[in-house]
Amino acid sequence: QVQLVESGGGLVQAGGSLKLSCAASGRTLGAYPMGWFRQAPGKEREFVAGINWSGDFTDYADSVKGRFTISRDNAKNTVYLQMNSLKPEDTAVYYCAIQRSYADRRSGDSVDYWGLGTPVTVSS
């Protein structure tokens, strides 16, 4: 079975930093693009960041560009999201995802597998 487990979420003050991890089992991630999405209660899940199979290309939502960094270590079968200068509006449950193509990275419709999510709360 394919399983994605996110970790690293929690409570942080505005301006602080968190690093999220997404560890995979049951599937080798090196052949697939990966993404991070987030969802606040009562709202639609939205794209945060994407990375191609090798890590050579990345993409970010305008709301997080310059503050967040997505990376991957295929040898460890793990994807990361470094979040700096956090704002209260970043509060959400963050999900990692295995996607079918990097070209469709911004769409949740491209996702083959979702993690269960890790909550991030940013206080002011």
PDB file of C-alpha atoms in Angstrom:
ATOM      1  CA  GLN A   1       0.000   0.000   0.000  1.00  0.00           C
ATOM      2  CA  VAL A   2       1.060   3.564  -0.680  1.00  0.00           C
ATOM      3  CA  GLN A   3       1.292   5.757   2.380  1.00  0.00           C
ATOM      4  CA  LEU A   4       2.326   9.379   2.788  1.00  0.00           C
ATOM      5  CA  VAL A   5       2.909  10.637   6.313  1.00  0.00           C
ATOM      6  CA  GLU A   6       3.350  14.351   6.973  1.00  0.00           C
ATOM      7  CA  SER A   7       5.030  15.666  10.094  1.00  0.00           C
ATOM      8  CA  GLY A   8       6.419  18.895  11.489  1.00  0.00           C
ATOM      9  CA  GLY A   9       3.230  20.898  11.856  1.00  0.00           C
ATOM     10  CA  GLY A  10       2.274  22.696  15.022  1.00  0.00           C
ATOM     11  CA  LEU A  11       1.743  26.076  16.620  1.00  0.00           C
ATOM     12  CA  VAL A  12       4.088  28.927  15.796  1.00  0.00           C
ATOM     13  CA  GLN A  13       4.036  32.685  16.243  1.00  0.00           C
ATOM     14  CA  ALA A  14       3.818  35.013  13.273  1.00  0.00           C
ATOM     15  CA  GLY A  15       7.237  35.532  11.756  1.00  0.00           C
ATOM     16  CA  GLY A  16       8.441  32.126  12.854  1.00  0.00           C
ATOM     17  CA  SER A  17       9.417  29.071  10.860  1.00  0.00           C
ATOM     18  CA  LEU A  18       8.436  25.434  10.501  1.00  0.00           C
ATOM     19  CA  LYS A  19       9.734  22.614   8.347  1.00  0.00           C
ATOM     20  CA  LEU A  20       7.271  19.994   7.179  1.00  0.00           C
ATOM     21  CA  SER A  21       8.299  16.527   6.078  1.00  0.00           C
ATOM     22  CA  CYS A  22       6.466  13.976   3.956  1.00  0.00           C
ATOM     23  CA  ALA A  23       7.781  10.429   4.189  1.00  0.00           C
ATOM     24  CA  ALA A  24       6.555   7.823   1.721  1.00  0.00           C
ATOM     25  CA  SER A  25       6.276   4.074   1.918  1.00  0.00           C
ATOM     26  CA  GLY A  26       5.075   1.558  -0.630  1.00  0.00           C
ATOM     27  CA  ARG A  27       6.211   3.640  -3.588  1.00  0.00           C
ATOM     28  CA  THR A  28       9.434   5.157  -4.852  1.00  0.00           C
ATOM     29  CA  LEU A  29       8.931   8.902  -5.197  1.00  0.00           C
ATOM     30  CA  GLY A  30      11.883   9.552  -7.480  1.00  0.00           C
ATOM     31  CA  ALA A  31       9.819   8.992 -10.635  1.00  0.00           C
ATOM     32  CA  TYR A  32       7.001  11.389  -9.719  1.00  0.00           C
ATOM     33  CA  PRO A  33       6.375  15.071  -9.226  1.00  0.00           C
ATOM     34  CA  MET A  34       5.262  16.033  -5.741  1.00  0.00           C
ATOM     35  CA  GLY A  35       3.184  18.846  -4.351  1.00  0.00           C
ATOM     36  CA  TRP A  36       2.101  20.523  -1.158  1.00  0.00           C
ATOM     37  CA  PHE A  37      -1.464  21.761  -0.743  1.00  0.00           C
ATOM     38  CA  ARG A  38      -3.276  23.311   2.187  1.00  0.00           C
ATOM     39  CA  GLN A  39      -6.855  23.612   3.350  1.00  0.00           C
ATOM     40  CA  ALA A  40      -8.442  25.819   5.968  1.00  0.00           C
ATOM     41  CA  PRO A  41     -11.758  24.763   7.574  1.00  0.00           C
ATOM     42  CA  GLY A  42     -14.689  25.432   5.270  1.00  0.00           C
ATOM     43  CA  LYS A  43     -12.450  26.327   2.345  1.00  0.00           C
ATOM     44  CA  GLU A  44     -11.233  24.540  -0.748  1.00  0.00           C
ATOM     45  CA  ARG A  45      -7.870  22.863  -0.805  1.00  0.00           C
ATOM     46  CA  GLU A  46      -5.334  25.088  -2.550  1.00  0.00           C
ATOM     47  CA  PHE A  47      -1.958  24.641  -4.189  1.00  0.00           C
ATOM     48  CA  VAL A  48       1.089  25.721  -2.212  1.00  0.00           C
ATOM     49  CA  ALA A  49       4.192  24.341  -3.918  1.00  0.00           C
ATOM     50  CA  GLY A  50       5.278  21.786  -6.502  1.00  0.00           C
ATOM     51  CA  ILE A  51       8.502  20.043  -7.430  1.00  0.00           C
ATOM     52  CA  ASN A  52       9.422  17.873 -10.394  1.00  0.00           C
ATOM     53  CA  TRP A  53      10.757  14.341 -10.169  1.00  0.00           C
ATOM     54  CA  SER A  54      14.424  15.313  -9.830  1.00  0.00           C
ATOM     55  CA  GLY A  55      14.027  18.492  -7.776  1.00  0.00           C
ATOM     56  CA  ASP A  56      15.451  20.688 -10.544  1.00  0.00           C
ATOM     57  CA  PHE A  57      12.215  22.649 -11.001  1.00  0.00           C
ATOM     58  CA  THR A  58       9.885  24.161  -8.424  1.00  0.00           C
ATOM     59  CA  ASP A  59       6.759  26.298  -8.417  1.00  0.00           C
ATOM     60  CA  TYR A  60       4.966  28.271  -5.702  1.00  0.00           C
ATOM     61  CA  ALA A  61       1.660  29.940  -5.134  1.00  0.00           C
ATOM     62  CA  ASP A  62       1.964  33.723  -5.158  1.00  0.00           C
ATOM     63  CA  SER A  63       0.892  33.840  -1.524  1.00  0.00           C
ATOM     64  CA  VAL A  64       3.949  31.893  -0.344  1.00  0.00           C
ATOM     65  CA  LYS A  65       6.601  32.691  -2.938  1.00  0.00           C
ATOM     66  CA  GLY A  66       9.750  34.013  -1.311  1.00  0.00           C
ATOM     67  CA  ARG A  67       8.804  32.564   2.075  1.00  0.00           C
ATOM     68  CA  PHE A  68       8.409  28.817   1.443  1.00  0.00           C
ATOM     69  CA  THR A  69      10.858  26.373  -0.107  1.00  0.00           C
ATOM     70  CA  ILE A  70       9.983  22.903  -1.371  1.00  0.00           C
ATOM     71  CA  SER A  71      12.718  20.296  -1.666  1.00  0.00           C
ATOM     72  CA  ARG A  72      13.130  16.561  -1.940  1.00  0.00           C
ATOM     73  CA  ASP A  73      15.602  13.848  -1.064  1.00  0.00           C
ATOM     74  CA  ASN A  74      14.809  10.915  -3.302  1.00  0.00           C
ATOM     75  CA  ALA A  75      17.379   8.732  -1.558  1.00  0.00           C
ATOM     76  CA  LYS A  76      15.331   9.154   1.629  1.00  0.00           C
ATOM     77  CA  ASN A  77      12.010   9.011  -0.227  1.00  0.00           C
ATOM     78  CA  THR A  78      11.032  12.251   1.480  1.00  0.00           C
ATOM     79  CA  VAL A  79       9.720  15.679   0.446  1.00  0.00           C
ATOM     80  CA  TYR A  80      10.037  18.820   2.559  1.00  0.00           C
ATOM     81  CA  LEU A  81       8.433  22.224   2.878  1.00  0.00           C
ATOM     82  CA  GLN A  82      10.454  24.869   4.683  1.00  0.00           C
ATOM     83  CA  MET A  83       8.147  27.682   5.791  1.00  0.00           C
ATOM     84  CA  ASN A  84       9.636  30.992   6.899  1.00  0.00           C
ATOM     85  CA  SER A  85       8.108  34.328   7.872  1.00  0.00           C
ATOM     86  CA  LEU A  86       4.830  32.627   8.669  1.00  0.00           C
ATOM     87  CA  LYS A  87       1.628  34.658   8.715  1.00  0.00           C
ATOM     88  CA  PRO A  88      -1.722  33.958  10.407  1.00  0.00           C
ATOM     89  CA  GLU A  89      -3.266  33.420   6.968  1.00  0.00           C
ATOM     90  CA  ASP A  90      -0.945  30.438   6.516  1.00  0.00           C
ATOM     91  CA  THR A  91      -2.982  28.580   9.140  1.00  0.00           C
ATOM     92  CA  ALA A  92      -4.322  25.385   7.553  1.00  0.00           C
ATOM     93  CA  VAL A  93      -3.890  21.655   7.322  1.00  0.00           C
ATOM     94  CA  TYR A  94      -1.018  20.942   4.958  1.00  0.00           C
ATOM     95  CA  TYR A  95      -1.070  17.910   2.672  1.00  0.00           C
ATOM     96  CA  CYS A  96       1.614  16.370   0.524  1.00  0.00           C
ATOM     97  CA  ALA A  97       0.663  14.630  -2.695  1.00  0.00           C
ATOM     98  CA  ILE A  98       2.018  12.368  -5.411  1.00  0.00           C
ATOM     99  CA  GLN A  99       1.084  13.841  -8.776  1.00  0.00           C
ATOM    100  CA  ARG A 100       0.846  12.517 -12.325  1.00  0.00           C
ATOM    101  CA  SER A 101       2.633  15.334 -14.123  1.00  0.00           C
ATOM    102  CA  TYR A 102       4.593  18.419 -13.222  1.00  0.00           C
ATOM    103  CA  ALA A 103       2.760  20.391 -15.920  1.00  0.00           C
ATOM    104  CA  ASP A 104      -0.498  19.914 -13.977  1.00  0.00           C
ATOM    105  CA  ARG A 105       1.092  20.518 -10.588  1.00  0.00           C
ATOM    106  CA  ARG A 106      -1.255  23.341  -9.544  1.00  0.00           C
ATOM    107  CA  SER A 107      -4.382  21.227  -9.844  1.00  0.00           C
ATOM    108  CA  GLY A 108      -5.597  18.826  -7.200  1.00  0.00           C
ATOM    109  CA  ASP A 109      -7.061  16.807 -10.063  1.00  0.00           C
ATOM    110  CA  SER A 110      -3.521  15.675 -10.902  1.00  0.00           C
ATOM    111  CA  VAL A 111      -3.050  13.999  -7.527  1.00  0.00           C
ATOM    112  CA  ASP A 112      -2.807  10.227  -7.332  1.00  0.00           C
ATOM    113  CA  TYR A 113      -2.260   9.988  -3.572  1.00  0.00           C
ATOM    114  CA  TRP A 114      -2.790  12.354  -0.664  1.00  0.00           C
ATOM    115  CA  GLY A 115      -1.217  12.309   2.748  1.00  0.00           C
ATOM    116  CA  LEU A 116      -3.476  12.644   5.783  1.00  0.00           C
ATOM    117  CA  GLY A 117      -2.233  16.141   6.516  1.00  0.00           C
ATOM    118  CA  THR A 118      -0.467  17.974   9.314  1.00  0.00           C
ATOM    119  CA  PRO A 119      -1.993  21.071  10.917  1.00  0.00           C
ATOM    120  CA  VAL A 120      -0.169  24.390  11.046  1.00  0.00           C
ATOM    121  CA  THR A 121      -1.444  27.198  13.248  1.00  0.00           C
ATOM    122  CA  VAL A 122       0.162  30.631  13.125  1.00  0.00           C
ATOM    123  CA  SER A 123      -0.735  32.973  15.950  1.00  0.00           C
ATOM    124  CA  SER A 124      -0.401  36.743  16.023  1.00  0.00           C
TER     125      SER A 124
END
